[in-house]
C-alpha atoms as one frame of an Amber mdcrd trajectory, in Angstrom:
protein
  89.226  86.081 108.608  89.125  82.663 107.107  85.454  82.206 106.383  84.035
  85.695 106.085  82.386  87.121 103.000  81.783  90.772 103.830  80.668  91.895
 100.409  79.272  88.813  98.766  82.390  88.810  96.597  85.577  86.824  96.568
  86.416  86.737 100.280  85.075  83.804 102.245  83.905  84.611 105.717  82.798
  82.756 108.804  80.633  79.746 108.759  79.647  80.455 112.325  79.689  77.594
 114.793  76.415  76.622 116.438  75.485  76.008 120.073  76.869  78.592 125.642
  79.482  78.610 128.295  82.351  79.766 130.459  85.884  78.777 131.222  87.852
  78.361 134.416  91.403  78.492 135.564  93.999  81.063 136.393  96.981  81.854
 134.250  98.809  85.045 134.296  98.763  88.202 132.267 101.634  89.954 130.599
 103.525  90.272 127.383 106.043  87.560 128.165 105.679  87.237 131.912 102.505
  85.900 133.485 100.956  87.805 136.340  97.814  87.229 138.385  94.214  86.603
 137.487  93.047  89.756 139.242  95.357  91.884 137.114  94.127  90.107 133.998
  90.509  90.868 134.780  91.284  94.500 135.579  93.249  95.064 132.356  91.015
  93.025 130.049  90.700  94.728 126.662  87.365  95.042 124.897  87.817  96.071
 121.284  86.382  96.284 117.787  87.788  96.350 114.273  86.200  99.299 112.444
  88.440  99.532 109.380  85.396 100.093 107.145  84.420 103.241 109.053  86.096
 105.898 106.836  84.787 104.318 103.633  81.268 104.007 105.032  81.283 107.625
 106.193  82.497 108.743 102.752  79.389 107.120 101.286  77.048 108.813 103.750
  76.493 106.017 106.261  75.700 107.061 109.837  75.183 105.318 113.172  72.701
 105.775 115.988  73.085 104.670 119.581  70.636 102.338 121.311  68.399 105.338
 122.075  68.210 106.372 118.422  70.548 109.359 118.713  72.967 109.782 115.792
  76.528 110.003 117.120  80.128 109.339 116.206  80.632 105.595 115.983  83.630
 105.517 118.317  81.677 107.293 121.052  78.852 104.764 120.702  81.276 101.854
 120.984  82.683 103.343 124.182  79.181 103.008 125.700  79.827  99.247 125.629
  83.149  99.460 127.427  85.108  99.170 124.185  88.461 100.839 124.750  90.489
  99.596 121.775  90.216  99.627 117.987  91.787  97.220 115.508  92.750  98.584
 112.073  94.083  96.572 109.136  96.525  97.863 106.572  97.267  96.641 103.036
 100.300  97.301 100.858  98.854  98.613  97.592  95.063  98.291  97.817  92.432
  99.147  95.248  89.871 101.922  95.690  87.027  99.446  96.185  85.073 100.708
  99.228  84.754  97.366 101.017  87.712  95.391  99.664  90.256  98.164  99.155
  91.546 101.314 100.862  93.413 100.827 104.178  96.820 101.814 102.796  99.167
 103.004 105.501  98.417 106.709 104.987  94.668 106.121 105.325  95.247 103.835
 108.287  97.402 106.490 109.972  94.632 109.070 109.557  92.142 106.713 111.161
  94.659 105.825 113.872  94.927 109.510 114.811  91.167 109.585 115.236  91.249
 106.476 117.418  93.938 107.965 119.635  92.098 111.286 119.847  89.068 109.366
 121.110  91.203 108.025 123.966  91.239 104.475 122.605  94.111 102.038 122.123
  95.205 100.895 118.670  95.828  97.352 117.450  97.545  97.786 114.080  97.334
  94.738 111.839  99.503  94.010 108.793  98.024  91.629 106.206 101.149  91.629
 103.984  98.946  91.720 100.904  97.030  94.158  98.706  93.657  92.903  99.958
  92.264  90.265 102.336  94.559  87.556 103.584  93.091  84.829 105.771  93.520
  81.212 106.841  92.616  80.100 103.321  94.363  82.840 101.343  97.855  84.229
 101.875  98.790  86.074  98.696 101.805  88.406  98.700 101.462  91.991  97.498
 101.557  92.072  93.711 104.828  93.995  93.810 106.450  91.195  95.820 105.047
  88.201  93.951 108.044  87.515  91.693 110.697  88.280  94.293 113.255  85.814
  95.578 113.243  85.133  99.309 116.216  87.487  99.809 114.467  90.245  97.888
 111.222  89.704  99.810 113.111  89.861 103.095 114.439  93.297 102.120 110.959
  94.382 101.018 109.471  93.200 104.314 112.040  95.090 106.388 111.526  98.271
 104.376 107.735  98.036 104.298 107.211  97.469 108.005 109.811 100.032 109.043
 108.458 102.717 106.698 104.822 101.964 107.507 105.342 102.186 111.234 107.193
 105.443 110.803 104.134 106.814 108.985 102.103 105.882 112.066 104.739 107.421
 114.336 104.865 110.618 112.273 101.097 110.914 112.736 101.740 111.104 116.479
 100.276 107.680 117.179 101.805 104.896 119.261 100.017 101.574 118.762  99.335
  99.489 121.830  99.967  96.340 119.774 101.298  95.443 116.310  99.981  92.347
 114.536 102.297  90.811 111.938 100.105  88.791 109.616  96.465  87.843 109.535
  95.244  84.307 110.224  98.545  82.974 108.950  97.968  79.309 109.825  99.395
  78.336 106.418 102.170  80.959 106.410 102.478  84.374 104.753 103.277  85.644
 101.249 102.870  82.168  99.787 104.606  80.248  98.411 107.781  82.000  99.589
 106.761  82.201 103.250 104.460  79.207 103.413 104.287  76.866 106.389 105.965
  74.224 104.227 109.027  76.519 104.104 109.208  77.286 107.827 112.678  78.843
 107.854 111.631  81.405 105.232 108.267  81.943 106.941 110.012  82.637 110.242
 112.609  84.819 108.524 109.982  87.084 106.998 107.973  87.341 110.205 111.084
  87.913 112.314 111.974  90.800 110.003 108.530  92.288 110.678 108.989  91.670
 114.403 112.415  93.335 114.441 111.225  96.423 112.578 108.210  96.706 114.875
 110.492  96.721 117.900 112.843  99.179 116.230 110.092 101.763 115.737 107.879
 100.961 118.748 110.044  99.082 121.279 107.337  98.823 123.927 104.507  97.611
 121.670 103.871  93.857 121.999 103.839  92.005 118.674 101.198  89.419 117.778
 101.047  86.553 115.356  97.460  85.713 114.417  95.957  82.258 113.936  92.421
  81.256 112.981  90.079  78.554 114.256  91.360  77.547 117.696  88.578  74.943
 117.721  90.969  73.076 115.404  93.894  72.980 117.796  96.240  71.167 115.421
  95.964  73.952 112.850  97.227  76.455 115.417  99.932  74.275 116.932 101.302
  73.249 113.527 102.092  76.897 112.834 103.389  77.754 116.299 105.579  74.648
 116.535 107.179  75.330 113.141 107.571  79.027 113.896 109.130  78.426 117.312
 111.446  75.692 115.990 112.792  78.130 113.395 113.463  80.936 115.857 110.178
  82.775 115.399 109.583  85.695 117.746 106.259  86.899 119.090 104.831  88.321
 122.309 101.105  87.530 122.104  99.180  84.837 120.260  96.203  86.398 118.475
  93.271  84.070 117.794  90.127  84.406 115.671  87.027  82.594 116.883  83.446
  83.136 115.831  82.208  80.180 117.901  78.679  80.251 119.260  76.791  78.655
 122.129  77.763  75.098 122.987  81.009  75.354 121.018  82.435  78.085 123.233
  83.614  75.912 126.192  85.762  73.705 123.975  87.248  76.701 122.190  88.070
  78.342 125.517  89.788  75.149 126.661  91.914  75.158 123.503  92.730  78.847
 123.935  93.937  78.138 127.463  96.008  75.197 126.194  97.648  77.425 123.558
  98.485  80.027 126.189  99.919  77.440 128.584 101.875  75.515 125.964 103.713
  78.456 124.421 103.971  80.765 127.442 102.468  83.694 125.548  99.176  85.331
 126.558  96.392  84.989 124.026  94.215  87.763 122.646  90.873  87.021 120.972
  91.339  89.408 118.038  88.226  88.525 116.014  84.679  87.612 117.018  81.216
  87.920 115.494  78.067  85.958 114.846  74.823  85.913 112.829  73.313  89.390
 112.918  69.854  87.814 112.782  70.581  86.040 116.092  71.796  88.930 118.253
  70.944  87.419 121.629  72.885  84.252 120.772  75.844  86.379 119.691  75.563
  88.446 122.896  75.527  85.406 125.147  78.439  83.767 123.323  80.483  86.969
 123.494  79.796  87.187 127.226  80.977  83.573 127.584  84.193  84.347 125.708
  84.884  87.455 127.795  84.218  85.608 131.057  86.249  82.568 130.078  89.232
  84.409 128.623  89.424  86.641 131.695  89.398  83.545 133.908  92.604  82.083
 132.461  94.415  85.393 132.068  93.872  86.119 128.369  94.261  89.737 127.317
  91.019  90.679 125.599  88.387  90.178 122.909  87.644  92.143 119.716  84.432
  92.200 117.665  85.135  92.209 113.912  83.481  95.123 112.030  80.344  95.519
 114.205  79.497  98.768 112.381  78.918  97.211 108.962  75.419  97.087 107.520
  73.697  96.721 104.150  73.942  97.832 101.456  77.591  98.702 102.123  78.223
  95.048 102.950  76.319  91.783 102.801  78.577  90.331 105.515  76.199  88.655
 107.957  78.032  88.848 111.276  77.959  92.544 112.102  76.224  94.139 115.086
  74.228  96.981 113.525  70.643  97.022 112.307  70.442  98.304 108.725  66.856
  99.529 109.186  67.148 101.390 112.487  70.903 102.106 112.243  71.111 101.175
 115.922  73.391  98.536 117.479  71.891  95.108 117.989  71.884  93.275 121.290
  75.097  91.510 120.250  77.344  94.216 121.693  75.660  93.867 125.094  77.927
  90.853 125.562  80.675  93.329 126.454  78.633  94.872 129.284
């Protein structure tokens, strides 16, 4: 989420890369063990983050399908082969419709709805009270003055208790994401990349609690901008060297057109180098260029499948003005129908 500005406010969001392509190769699929390319293609996950959905509905927003029929958003997304939903959760958020909500109780309620729709859940911890991204990694306000030892206890308690809220709601996530675009670390300065032992300690606590509550759910770390390979490898090298544990490498890329082949090559390199399958957990593009976004999404899906990556998620396709001024959604504010962008999944 490093360059997005969904509301025109304080969160920077995607300066989208300009320029079309595919990737080649064959690596395997699996949480820690690589399998075959055919399996990867068959199991490829198409997903969307729709964390704004409950807040938009509360304000009266609705969605129509491509034929102009008003329907439940999740059912419309399934028309595009989307089988998974990503939901973020914050520690002590405000009540701001676009920049708040998403506490664990609200997230659990939405997770129940996702599961009832027959879709898989990717649950993402930001470890903050609002947006954390490649450029911003602020701890929750309640943790800000803690020592490392105190924060380690808080992390263990928070992740364990949060996941038990999800479990008590009858939901089992397919994946748990510990951190959000944490290229520079988490809960800075305590868990910054410049303090790699503490960074790894905090994330390993989150990993351990995730496995304690949901032993079979793979755990992701999440890095932004794979077009800048060094920014990803700096984190992963430091994390690995300090005993960091993870099962899948989550990557954000909003690349478009001619930039996609190089990004795919870097994604494949990351997967090969660290022996963990990658998942493209965030994608989007200019909503005034839907065919470009469609074609670039198709290129990502084709290329990631080819080297055995796990899937691709569109970030908040359902958003539209005036709820948000974020410019990389996939819905038309006038017609309330999806744009051509989502056709990239078909």
